[in-house]
């Protein structure tokens, strides 16, 4: 009898890039639901706009690079980029802002660097930083979280849609009436105005740790993150690194000057820390690869987030911290190569005897 | 008796593979009937091919030497049964795929008549270790775990090193394969006896038999024999069921916590590893005077009806033994010699079962439908690599053909276990890439060596020309010096002579 020829190993992998990406997307569902609950349906609109433009950019670039668009789109990586970008945007964001971010992320940050697997920078964060710099007004004002007792005007789905499409609010509604600065913004401007942390934290938008609503989104994000850890889609090194890298300086500064340094809890639950730890920094393509390297990479991101929040001019520093550490990845990888079994530990892992 | 598990080293990475072993261990080992024809390749081992010493048409007996060892590394081949040599010709074999290799073809007469036995050595302890080694060399015994390194030469090499323990490898870590498990269950006595012969030959008194935790019957059987024999030199050691803990270097690391140096051998760290099947084969030869003419092979996979273990004569074709496992099922797609991780796929079942054939796996598995994607640097390959390599980096450098980086990142240390392939979400055939890259590195090294030789030849020629030139110049100078020494009157005389000659000519 005759048989086909193949090369060993004859067992096939049980994982695939698309299944990993789908699991990441699934893990974002609790956070997305919390987001919609607290900040209204704008998130869904942003997600749709980001997804459409990311997918279009992906298909366009793939065909320009003479690749099959179908193979690139079915890995769902563009959707993950779109989702992470959507999480970073205020629920009231005009579509062209979102589209600019999504297109920059996929076209420039991803495909101009060689596409999936070759991008040096986290595409979602690169896209976000571009619109943060280009449209600062649109990205700094978030609607107030709907917490029942916080009595702000809320927009209906139709009004949100109108804003997303046209960038204008219904007649008679002022932007100030629906939007509030984020807790991190309030903290930053408060401290700049020489108020104490205790005074700032007395504001109604502040919760037990971070901002009200925000901290609950953080909890739901963490649920998805722990699920990813349990499914071994991500490993513990980066989330732990980000957490420690942020909490360590935060704790020290809080102990030194509790009046002008926000508590470690505020930093952990404020802004995008938890999303960053589990979903943004864990993008394998732009992260370090070895376990030790990933811990260092995470620590660096956490530390930079703290530095930017405390001493920088931006309220949150996640995107900048991630991009800065992306630059450091090749060096981290080189310096954290594991010891190859059978090579003398003292002579370095690089030397070979043959 | 349960084997202890304490005091183990650690193995980095590895995989828990689906075992798929119980299907083939339900029945005891079946003795395969004599085939009508035996196909015996003259190369069933690492080293030089054996040299046939019989003529076509000659009658041979079971156990008769038909091809003798040549060169410094090799093993002889014996007739697996009695019959007539009908041809010595190239036939398809499993070791070199697609290629034919020279084989001795014997038409069996069915009498299975054995050759007059040379002296068996049941009292091997009275023989000197070096004569014991010479005896083992005659038995055609090679490493039966799959590497088929000639056993006698391995032992001789080990005796030049400072060996303190013998490791018997009963860790059958690949999926599906169960021949060593069945051997240990049914022939535990022979395994232990083989270990005693090996210890005597190596002049050591420590032997560890490593068995995976998923083989309780084998542990019981060996434990029982050890209890009866009361040989305190031999201990059983249970190791966790993780692929590839049965790799030679990996086993040494796991059991003794010693790292075999890159490019080195276990003997460099005081260990000698032998497969349990090899130990039993040594017993068969030294005590029972039967050379290596049969082996236990697992015939399994969802491509055969009734997976089993058979003890078949070396040289039986796979076609013949498949019938013992109930023949092929409709799902048979692939014929793999060895396990699903490191085996070799062959395109025809008319290849012979040879000394290395530990498993015949008939699989229904078809290539993955998932396309190969770019590496997303997830690092899962590095986390399963038992040698702690960075397969994603190696792949990158292999694509770029960057020889320096490939060496720096330890490509040559890759044991081709295939773990990285199995966890790669991008479905990149990493192991194949590494095999190809290793081949290229070897080619480059050969090319470099050739270039160095060429350069040396060129430089030698240049040197010679230079030398000859300077010698000529030196001579000329000497003549001039002589002339100078003779003074101006002599020069004038020479010139005058020359002038005279010119005038005469005209």
Coordinates of C-alpha atoms in Angstrom, one line a residue, chain B:
Chain B
X1 CA 6.8 -2.2 45.2
X2 CA 6.6 1.3 43.9
X3 CA 9.5 3.2 42.4
X4 CA 10.7 6.3 44.2
X5 CA 10.3 9.6 42.5
X6 CA 12.3 11.8 44.9
X7 CA 15.6 13.4 44.1
X8 CA 14.8 14.2 40.5
X9 CA 16.3 17.0 38.5
X10 CA 14.2 19.3 36.5
X11 CA 13.4 19.3 32.8
X12 CA 12.5 22.6 31.2
X13 CA 9.3 22.7 29.2
X14 CA 8.1 19.6 27.5
X15 CA 4.6 18.6 26.7
X16 CA 2.0 16.2 28.1
X17 CA 1.1 14.4 24.9
X18 CA -2.0 12.3 24.6
X19 CA -0.7 8.8 25.5
X20 CA -2.7 6.6 23.1
X21 CA -0.7 3.7 24.5
X22 CA -3.4 1.5 26.1
X23 CA -4.8 0.4 22.8
X24 CA -1.7 -1.6 22.0
X25 CA -1.1 -3.0 25.5
X26 CA -4.3 -4.9 25.9
X27 CA -2.8 -8.1 24.5
X28 CA 0.5 -9.7 25.4
X29 CA 3.3 -9.5 22.8
X30 CA 2.5 -11.7 19.8
X31 CA 5.3 -13.6 18.1
X32 CA 5.1 -12.8 14.4
X33 CA 5.2 -15.9 12.2
X34 CA 8.2 -16.4 9.9
X35 CA 7.8 -14.4 6.7
X36 CA 8.5 -16.0 3.3
X37 CA 11.2 -13.5 2.6
X38 CA 13.6 -11.4 4.8
X39 CA 14.9 -8.0 3.6
X40 CA 18.0 -7.2 5.7
X41 CA 19.6 -3.7 5.0
X42 CA 23.4 -3.7 5.5
X43 CA 23.1 -0.4 7.3
X44 CA 20.8 -0.6 10.3
X45 CA 23.1 1.4 12.5
X46 CA 25.1 4.6 12.8
X47 CA 28.4 4.2 11.1
X48 CA 29.8 2.4 8.1
X49 CA 27.7 -0.1 6.2
X50 CA 28.3 -3.8 7.0
X51 CA 30.1 -5.8 4.3
X52 CA 28.1 -8.9 3.1
X53 CA 30.2 -12.1 3.4
X54 CA 27.8 -14.5 1.8
X55 CA 27.2 -15.3 -1.8
X56 CA 24.0 -15.3 -3.7
X57 CA 22.4 -18.8 -3.7
X58 CA 24.2 -19.6 -0.4
X59 CA 22.1 -21.2 2.3
X60 CA 22.3 -19.4 5.7
X61 CA 21.1 -20.4 9.1
X62 CA 19.3 -18.5 11.8
X63 CA 21.8 -16.3 13.7
X64 CA 24.6 -16.7 11.1
X65 CA 26.7 -13.7 10.4
X66 CA 25.9 -12.5 6.9
X67 CA 27.5 -9.1 6.8
X68 CA 30.5 -8.1 9.0
X69 CA 31.3 -4.8 10.5
X70 CA 33.7 -2.5 8.6
X71 CA 35.4 0.6 9.7
X72 CA 35.8 1.8 13.3
X73 CA 32.1 2.4 13.8
X74 CA 29.4 -0.1 12.8
X75 CA 27.7 -3.4 13.6
X76 CA 27.4 -6.7 11.9
X77 CA 24.1 -8.2 10.5
X78 CA 22.9 -11.7 11.2
X79 CA 20.4 -13.8 9.3
X80 CA 17.1 -13.7 11.1
X81 CA 16.1 -17.2 10.0
X82 CA 17.4 -20.0 7.8
X83 CA 17.0 -19.9 4.1
X84 CA 18.7 -19.1 0.8
X85 CA 20.2 -15.8 -0.1
X86 CA 18.5 -14.8 -3.3
X87 CA 19.7 -11.3 -3.9
X88 CA 21.9 -8.5 -2.6
X89 CA 20.3 -5.4 -4.1
X90 CA 18.9 -2.0 -3.3
X91 CA 15.5 -2.1 -1.8
X92 CA 13.3 0.7 -0.3
X93 CA 14.0 1.2 3.4
X94 CA 12.6 3.4 6.1
X95 CA 15.7 5.2 7.1
X96 CA 16.4 7.0 4.0
X97 CA 13.0 8.1 2.6
X98 CA 12.4 7.6 -1.0
X99 CA 15.9 6.2 -1.3
X100 CA 16.8 2.6 -1.8
X101 CA 19.6 1.0 0.2
X102 CA 21.5 -2.2 -0.3
X103 CA 19.8 -5.2 1.3
X104 CA 20.4 -8.9 1.6
X105 CA 17.3 -10.8 0.6
X106 CA 16.8 -14.2 2.1
X107 CA 14.1 -16.6 1.0
X108 CA 13.1 -18.4 4.2
X109 CA 12.9 -22.2 4.1
X110 CA 10.5 -22.2 7.1
X111 CA 12.8 -24.6 9.1
X112 CA 14.2 -21.8 11.2
X113 CA 17.3 -23.8 11.7
X114 CA 19.8 -22.2 14.0
X115 CA 23.5 -22.1 13.5
X116 CA 25.7 -24.2 15.8
X117 CA 26.0 -22.0 18.8
X118 CA 29.3 -20.4 19.7
X119 CA 30.0 -20.5 23.4
X120 CA 27.3 -18.7 25.4
X121 CA 28.6 -16.9 28.5
X122 CA 26.2 -17.5 31.3
X123 CA 29.0 -16.9 33.8
X124 CA 29.9 -13.5 32.3
X125 CA 31.3 -12.2 35.6
X126 CA 34.2 -14.5 35.1
X127 CA 35.1 -12.9 31.8
X128 CA 37.2 -9.7 31.6
X129 CA 35.2 -6.6 30.8
X130 CA 37.2 -6.1 27.6
X131 CA 36.5 -9.6 26.3
X132 CA 32.8 -9.0 27.2
X133 CA 32.9 -5.9 25.1
X134 CA 34.4 -7.7 22.2
X135 CA 31.7 -10.3 22.5
X136 CA 28.9 -7.7 22.6
X137 CA 30.5 -6.3 19.4
X138 CA 29.9 -9.6 17.6
X139 CA 26.2 -9.6 18.5
X140 CA 25.1 -6.9 16.1
X141 CA 23.6 -5.0 19.0
X142 CA 22.7 -1.4 18.5
X143 CA 20.7 1.1 20.6
X144 CA 17.1 0.0 20.3
X145 CA 15.6 3.3 21.5
X146 CA 15.7 4.5 17.9
X147 CA 19.2 6.0 17.6
X148 CA 20.8 2.6 16.6
X149 CA 24.3 3.7 17.8
X150 CA 26.4 0.5 18.0
X151 CA 26.3 -0.5 21.6
X152 CA 29.8 -2.0 21.9
X153 CA 31.4 1.2 20.6
X154 CA 29.3 3.3 22.9
X155 CA 30.5 1.2 25.9
X156 CA 34.1 1.3 24.8
X157 CA 33.9 5.1 24.5
X158 CA 32.3 5.3 27.9
X159 CA 35.1 3.2 29.4
X160 CA 37.5 5.9 28.5
X161 CA 35.5 8.4 30.6
X162 CA 34.9 8.6 34.2
X163 CA 31.5 6.8 34.3
X164 CA 29.8 6.3 37.7
X165 CA 26.3 5.1 36.7
X166 CA 24.4 3.2 34.1
X167 CA 21.0 4.6 33.2
X168 CA 18.5 2.2 31.7
X169 CA 16.0 4.2 29.7
X170 CA 12.5 2.8 30.2
X171 CA 11.0 6.2 29.5
X172 CA 8.9 5.8 26.4
X173 CA 7.8 9.3 26.2
X174 CA 6.4 9.4 22.7
X175 CA 2.7 8.9 22.1
X176 CA 1.5 5.5 20.9
X177 CA 4.7 3.6 21.4
X178 CA 4.5 0.8 24.0
X179 CA 7.1 -1.7 23.0
X180 CA 9.4 -0.9 25.9
X181 CA 6.5 -1.0 28.3
X182 CA 5.5 -4.4 27.1
X183 CA 9.1 -5.6 27.1
X184 CA 9.5 -4.5 30.8
X185 CA 6.3 -6.2 31.7
X186 CA 7.0 -9.5 30.0
X187 CA 10.8 -9.7 30.0
X188 CA 11.8 -7.9 33.1
X189 CA 14.3 -10.6 34.0
X190 CA 16.2 -10.2 30.8
X191 CA 16.3 -6.4 31.2
X192 CA 17.8 -6.7 34.7
X193 CA 20.2 -9.4 33.5
X194 CA 21.3 -7.1 30.7
X195 CA 21.8 -4.3 33.2
X196 CA 24.1 -6.6 35.2
X197 CA 26.1 -7.5 32.1
X198 CA 26.4 -3.8 31.2
X199 CA 27.6 -3.0 34.7
X200 CA 30.2 -5.7 34.6
X201 CA 31.4 -4.5 31.2
X202 CA 31.7 -0.9 32.5
X203 CA 33.1 -2.0 35.8
X204 CA 30.6 0.2 37.7
X205 CA 28.1 -0.8 40.4
X206 CA 25.3 1.7 40.1
X207 CA 22.4 1.4 37.8
X208 CA 19.2 3.4 37.7
X209 CA 16.3 2.1 35.7
X210 CA 14.1 5.1 34.8
X211 CA 10.4 4.4 34.1
X212 CA 7.6 6.8 33.4
X213 CA 4.9 7.1 36.0
X214 CA 2.2 5.9 33.6
X215 CA 3.7 2.4 33.4
X216 CA 2.7 0.8 36.8
X217 CA 2.7 -2.8 35.4
X218 CA 6.2 -2.4 34.2
X219 CA 7.3 -0.9 37.5
X220 CA 5.7 -3.9 39.3
X221 CA 7.3 -6.4 37.0
X222 CA 10.8 -5.0 37.3
X223 CA 10.3 -4.4 41.0
X224 CA 9.3 -8.0 41.5
X225 CA 12.4 -9.3 39.7
X226 CA 14.6 -7.0 41.6
X227 CA 13.1 -8.1 44.9
X228 CA 13.9 -11.7 44.0
X229 CA 17.4 -11.0 42.8
X230 CA 18.3 -8.8 45.7
X231 CA 20.8 -6.8 43.6
X232 CA 21.2 -3.7 45.6
X233 CA 23.2 -2.0 42.8
X234 CA 20.1 -1.5 40.7
X235 CA 17.3 0.9 41.6
X236 CA 14.1 1.9 39.9
X237 CA 13.3 5.5 39.4
X238 CA 9.9 6.8 38.5
X239 CA 9.9 9.9 36.3
X240 CA 7.0 12.1 35.4
X241 CA 5.2 11.4 32.1
X242 CA 6.4 14.4 30.1
X243 CA 7.6 14.4 26.5
X244 CA 10.6 14.4 25.8
X245 CA 11.9 13.1 29.1
X246 CA 13.1 9.9 27.3
X247 CA 15.6 11.8 25.2
X248 CA 19.1 10.7 26.3
X249 CA 20.4 14.1 27.5
X250 CA 17.0 15.0 28.9
X251 CA 16.8 11.8 30.9
X252 CA 20.3 12.4 32.3
X253 CA 19.3 15.9 33.4
X254 CA 16.0 14.6 34.8
X255 CA 17.4 11.7 36.8
X256 CA 20.9 13.0 37.8
X257 CA 20.4 16.8 37.6
X258 CA 23.5 16.9 35.4
X259 CA 23.6 18.9 32.2
X260 CA 25.2 17.1 29.2
X261 CA 27.5 19.7 27.7
X262 CA 26.6 21.1 24.3
X263 CA 28.0 18.8 21.6
X264 CA 29.0 16.3 24.3
X265 CA 27.8 12.9 25.5
X266 CA 26.2 11.7 28.7
X267 CA 29.6 10.0 29.4
X268 CA 31.0 13.6 29.8
X269 CA 28.9 13.8 33.0
X270 CA 29.6 10.3 34.2
X271 CA 26.5 8.5 32.8
X272 CA 25.9 5.9 30.2
X273 CA 22.4 5.6 28.9
X274 CA 21.0 2.4 27.3
X275 CA 17.5 1.6 26.3
X276 CA 15.9 -1.2 28.2
X277 CA 15.4 -3.1 24.9
X278 CA 19.1 -2.9 24.3
X279 CA 19.8 -4.4 27.7
X280 CA 17.5 -7.3 27.0
X281 CA 19.2 -7.8 23.6
X282 CA 22.5 -8.0 25.4
X283 CA 21.1 -10.6 27.7
X284 CA 19.8 -12.6 24.7
X285 CA 23.2 -12.5 23.0
X286 CA 25.6 -13.1 26.0
X287 CA 23.4 -15.5 28.0
X288 CA 21.3 -17.2 25.3
X289 CA 23.6 -16.7 22.4
X290 CA 21.0 -15.2 20.1
X291 CA 22.3 -12.2 18.2
X292 CA 20.0 -9.2 17.4
X293 CA 17.6 -10.9 14.9
X294 CA 14.3 -10.0 16.4
X295 CA 12.7 -7.1 18.2
X296 CA 9.4 -5.9 19.8
X297 CA 7.5 -3.4 17.7
X298 CA 4.3 -1.6 18.4
X299 CA 1.8 -1.6 15.5
X300 CA -0.7 1.0 16.3
X301 CA -2.7 4.0 15.3
X302 CA -6.3 4.4 14.1
X303 CA -5.2 3.2 10.7
X304 CA -4.9 -0.4 11.8
X305 CA -7.8 -2.6 13.1
X306 CA -6.2 -4.1 16.1
X307 CA -3.2 -2.4 17.6
X308 CA -0.7 -4.8 19.2
X309 CA 2.9 -5.4 20.1
X310 CA 4.7 -8.0 18.0
X311 CA 8.0 -9.7 18.3
X312 CA 9.1 -10.0 14.7
X313 CA 12.3 -11.0 12.9
X314 CA 14.4 -8.2 11.7
X315 CA 13.9 -8.0 8.0
X316 CA 10.2 -8.8 8.0
X317 CA 8.4 -6.3 5.8
X318 CA 5.9 -4.0 7.3
X319 CA 3.3 -5.3 4.9
X320 CA 3.7 -8.7 6.5
X321 CA 3.3 -7.5 10.2
X322 CA 0.4 -5.2 9.5
X323 CA -1.8 -8.2 8.9
X324 CA -1.1 -9.3 12.5
X325 CA -2.7 -6.1 13.7
X326 CA -5.8 -6.8 11.7
X327 CA -4.7 -5.0 8.5
X328 CA -5.4 -1.4 7.6
X329 CA -8.7 0.4 8.3
X330 CA -10.3 2.8 5.8
X331 CA -8.8 5.7 7.7
X332 CA -5.1 4.8 7.1
X333 CA -3.5 7.8 5.5
X334 CA 0.0 7.8 6.7
X335 CA 2.6 5.2 7.6
X336 CA 5.0 6.5 10.2
X337 CA 8.0 4.5 11.4
X338 CA 8.5 5.7 15.0
X339 CA 6.3 7.9 17.1
X340 CA 4.1 10.9 16.0
X341 CA 6.6 13.5 17.2
X342 CA 10.0 12.3 15.7
X343 CA 9.0 9.4 13.5
X344 CA 9.6 9.2 9.7
X345 CA 6.9 9.0 7.2
X346 CA 7.3 6.4 4.5
X347 CA 5.4 6.1 1.3
X348 CA 5.3 2.3 1.0
X349 CA 4.8 -0.5 3.4
X350 CA 7.2 -2.8 1.5
X351 CA 10.1 -1.5 3.7
X352 CA 11.6 -4.0 6.2
X353 CA 11.3 -3.8 9.9
X354 CA 14.8 -3.1 11.1
X355 CA 16.7 -2.8 14.4
X356 CA 15.5 0.7 14.9
X357 CA 11.8 0.1 14.2
X358 CA 10.2 0.6 17.6
X359 CA 6.8 1.5 16.3
X360 CA 4.7 1.3 13.1
X361 CA 2.1 4.0 13.4
X362 CA -0.6 4.1 10.8
X363 CA -2.4 7.4 11.2
X364 CA -5.5 9.0 9.9
X365 CA -4.1 12.4 10.6
X366 CA -4.1 14.7 7.6
X367 CA -2.1 17.9 7.4
X368 CA -3.6 20.8 9.3
X369 CA -6.0 22.8 7.3
X370 CA -4.9 26.0 9.0
X371 CA -2.6 28.1 6.9
X372 CA 0.9 29.0 8.2
X373 CA 0.7 32.5 9.7
X374 CA 3.4 35.0 10.6
X375 CA 5.0 34.4 14.1
X376 CA 3.2 36.6 16.7
X377 CA 6.1 36.2 19.2
X378 CA 3.9 34.6 21.8
X379 CA 6.9 32.7 23.1
X380 CA 5.0 29.5 23.8
X381 CA 7.7 27.6 21.8
X382 CA 10.4 28.9 24.1
X383 CA 8.4 27.8 27.2
X384 CA 8.1 24.2 26.0
X385 CA 11.6 23.9 24.6
X386 CA 13.5 21.3 26.7
X387 CA 16.9 22.8 25.8
X388 CA 15.7 26.3 26.6
X389 CA 16.2 27.6 23.1
X390 CA 14.2 30.5 21.7
X391 CA 12.6 28.8 18.7
X392 CA 10.9 32.1 17.5
X393 CA 14.3 33.8 17.3
X394 CA 15.9 30.7 15.6
X395 CA 13.1 30.7 13.1
X396 CA 13.7 34.4 12.4
X397 CA 17.4 33.8 11.8
X398 CA 16.8 30.6 9.8
X399 CA 14.6 32.6 7.5
X400 CA 17.3 35.2 7.2
X401 CA 20.0 32.5 6.7
X402 CA 22.0 34.2 9.5
X403 CA 24.5 31.5 10.3
X404 CA 26.3 33.4 13.0
X405 CA 23.1 34.2 14.9
X406 CA 21.8 30.6 14.4
X407 CA 25.0 29.3 16.1
X408 CA 24.8 31.9 18.8
X409 CA 21.2 31.0 19.6
X410 CA 22.1 27.3 19.8
X411 CA 20.5 25.8 16.6
X412 CA 22.9 22.8 16.9
X413 CA 21.6 22.1 20.4
X414 CA 18.0 21.6 19.0
X415 CA 17.0 18.0 19.6
X416 CA 14.2 18.2 17.0
X417 CA 11.6 17.0 19.5
X418 CA 8.8 18.9 17.8
X419 CA 7.4 20.4 21.0
X420 CA 7.5 24.0 19.5
X421 CA 5.5 22.9 16.5
X422 CA 2.8 21.6 18.6
X423 CA 2.2 24.8 20.6
X424 CA 2.7 27.3 17.7
X425 CA -0.6 29.2 17.2
X426 CA 0.8 30.3 13.8
X427 CA 1.2 26.7 12.7
X428 CA 4.8 27.3 11.6
X429 CA 6.7 24.0 10.9
X430 CA 9.6 25.1 13.1
X431 CA 11.3 21.7 13.4
X432 CA 11.4 21.2 9.7
X433 CA 12.9 24.7 9.3
X434 CA 15.5 23.9 11.9
X435 CA 16.4 20.6 10.2
X436 CA 16.9 22.4 6.9
X437 CA 18.9 25.2 8.6
X438 CA 21.1 22.6 10.3
X439 CA 21.8 21.0 7.0
X440 CA 22.7 24.4 5.5
X441 CA 25.0 25.1 8.4
X442 CA 26.7 21.8 7.9
X443 CA 27.0 22.5 4.1
X444 CA 28.4 26.0 4.9
X445 CA 30.9 24.4 7.3
X446 CA 32.0 21.9 4.6
X447 CA 32.2 24.7 2.1
X448 CA 34.3 26.8 4.5
X449 CA 36.6 23.8 5.2
X450 CA 37.0 23.4 1.4
X451 CA 37.7 27.1 1.0
X452 CA 40.3 26.9 3.8
X453 CA 42.0 23.9 2.1
X454 CA 41.9 25.8 -1.2
X455 CA 43.4 28.8 0.4
X456 CA 46.1 26.8 2.1
X457 CA 47.0 25.2 -1.3
X458 CA 47.0 28.6 -2.9
X459 CA 49.2 30.0 -0.2
X460 CA 51.5 27.1 -0.3
X461 CA 51.9 27.5 -4.1
X462 CA 52.6 31.2 -3.7
X463 CA 55.1 30.5 -1.0
X464 CA 56.8 28.0 -3.2
X465 CA 56.9 30.4 -6.2
X466 CA 58.2 33.2 -3.9
X467 CA 60.8 30.9 -2.5
X468 CA 62.0 29.8 -6.0
X469 CA 62.1 33.4 -7.1
X470 CA 64.2 34.5 -4.1
X471 CA 66.5 31.5 -4.6
X472 CA 67.0 32.5 -8.2
X473 CA 67.7 36.1 -7.2
X474 CA 70.0 34.9 -4.5
X475 CA 72.0 32.9 -7.1
X476 CA 72.2 35.9 -9.4
X477 CA 73.4 38.1 -6.6
X478 CA 76.0 35.5 -5.7
X479 CA 77.3 35.5 -9.3
X480 CA 77.4 39.3 -9.3
X481 CA 79.2 39.3 -6.0
X482 CA 81.7 36.8 -7.3
X483 CA 82.3 39.0 -10.3
X484 CA 82.6 42.1 -8.1
X485 CA 85.1 40.3 -5.8
X486 CA 87.2 39.5 -8.8
X487 CA 87.8 43.2 -9.3
X488 CA 87.6 45.7 -12.3
X489 CA 90.3 43.9 -14.3
X490 CA 88.3 40.7 -14.4
X491 CA 85.2 42.6 -15.5
X492 CA 87.2 44.4 -18.2
X493 CA 88.5 41.0 -19.3
X494 CA 84.9 39.6 -19.5
X495 CA 83.7 42.6 -21.6
X496 CA 86.7 42.2 -23.9
X497 CA 85.9 38.5 -24.4
X498 CA 82.3 39.4 -25.2
X499 CA 83.4 42.0 -27.7
X500 CA 85.8 39.6 -29.3
X501 CA 83.0 37.1 -29.6
X502 CA 80.7 39.6 -31.2
X503 CA 83.4 40.5 -33.7
X504 CA 84.0 36.9 -34.6
X505 CA 80.3 36.4 -35.1
X506 CA 80.0 39.2 -37.5

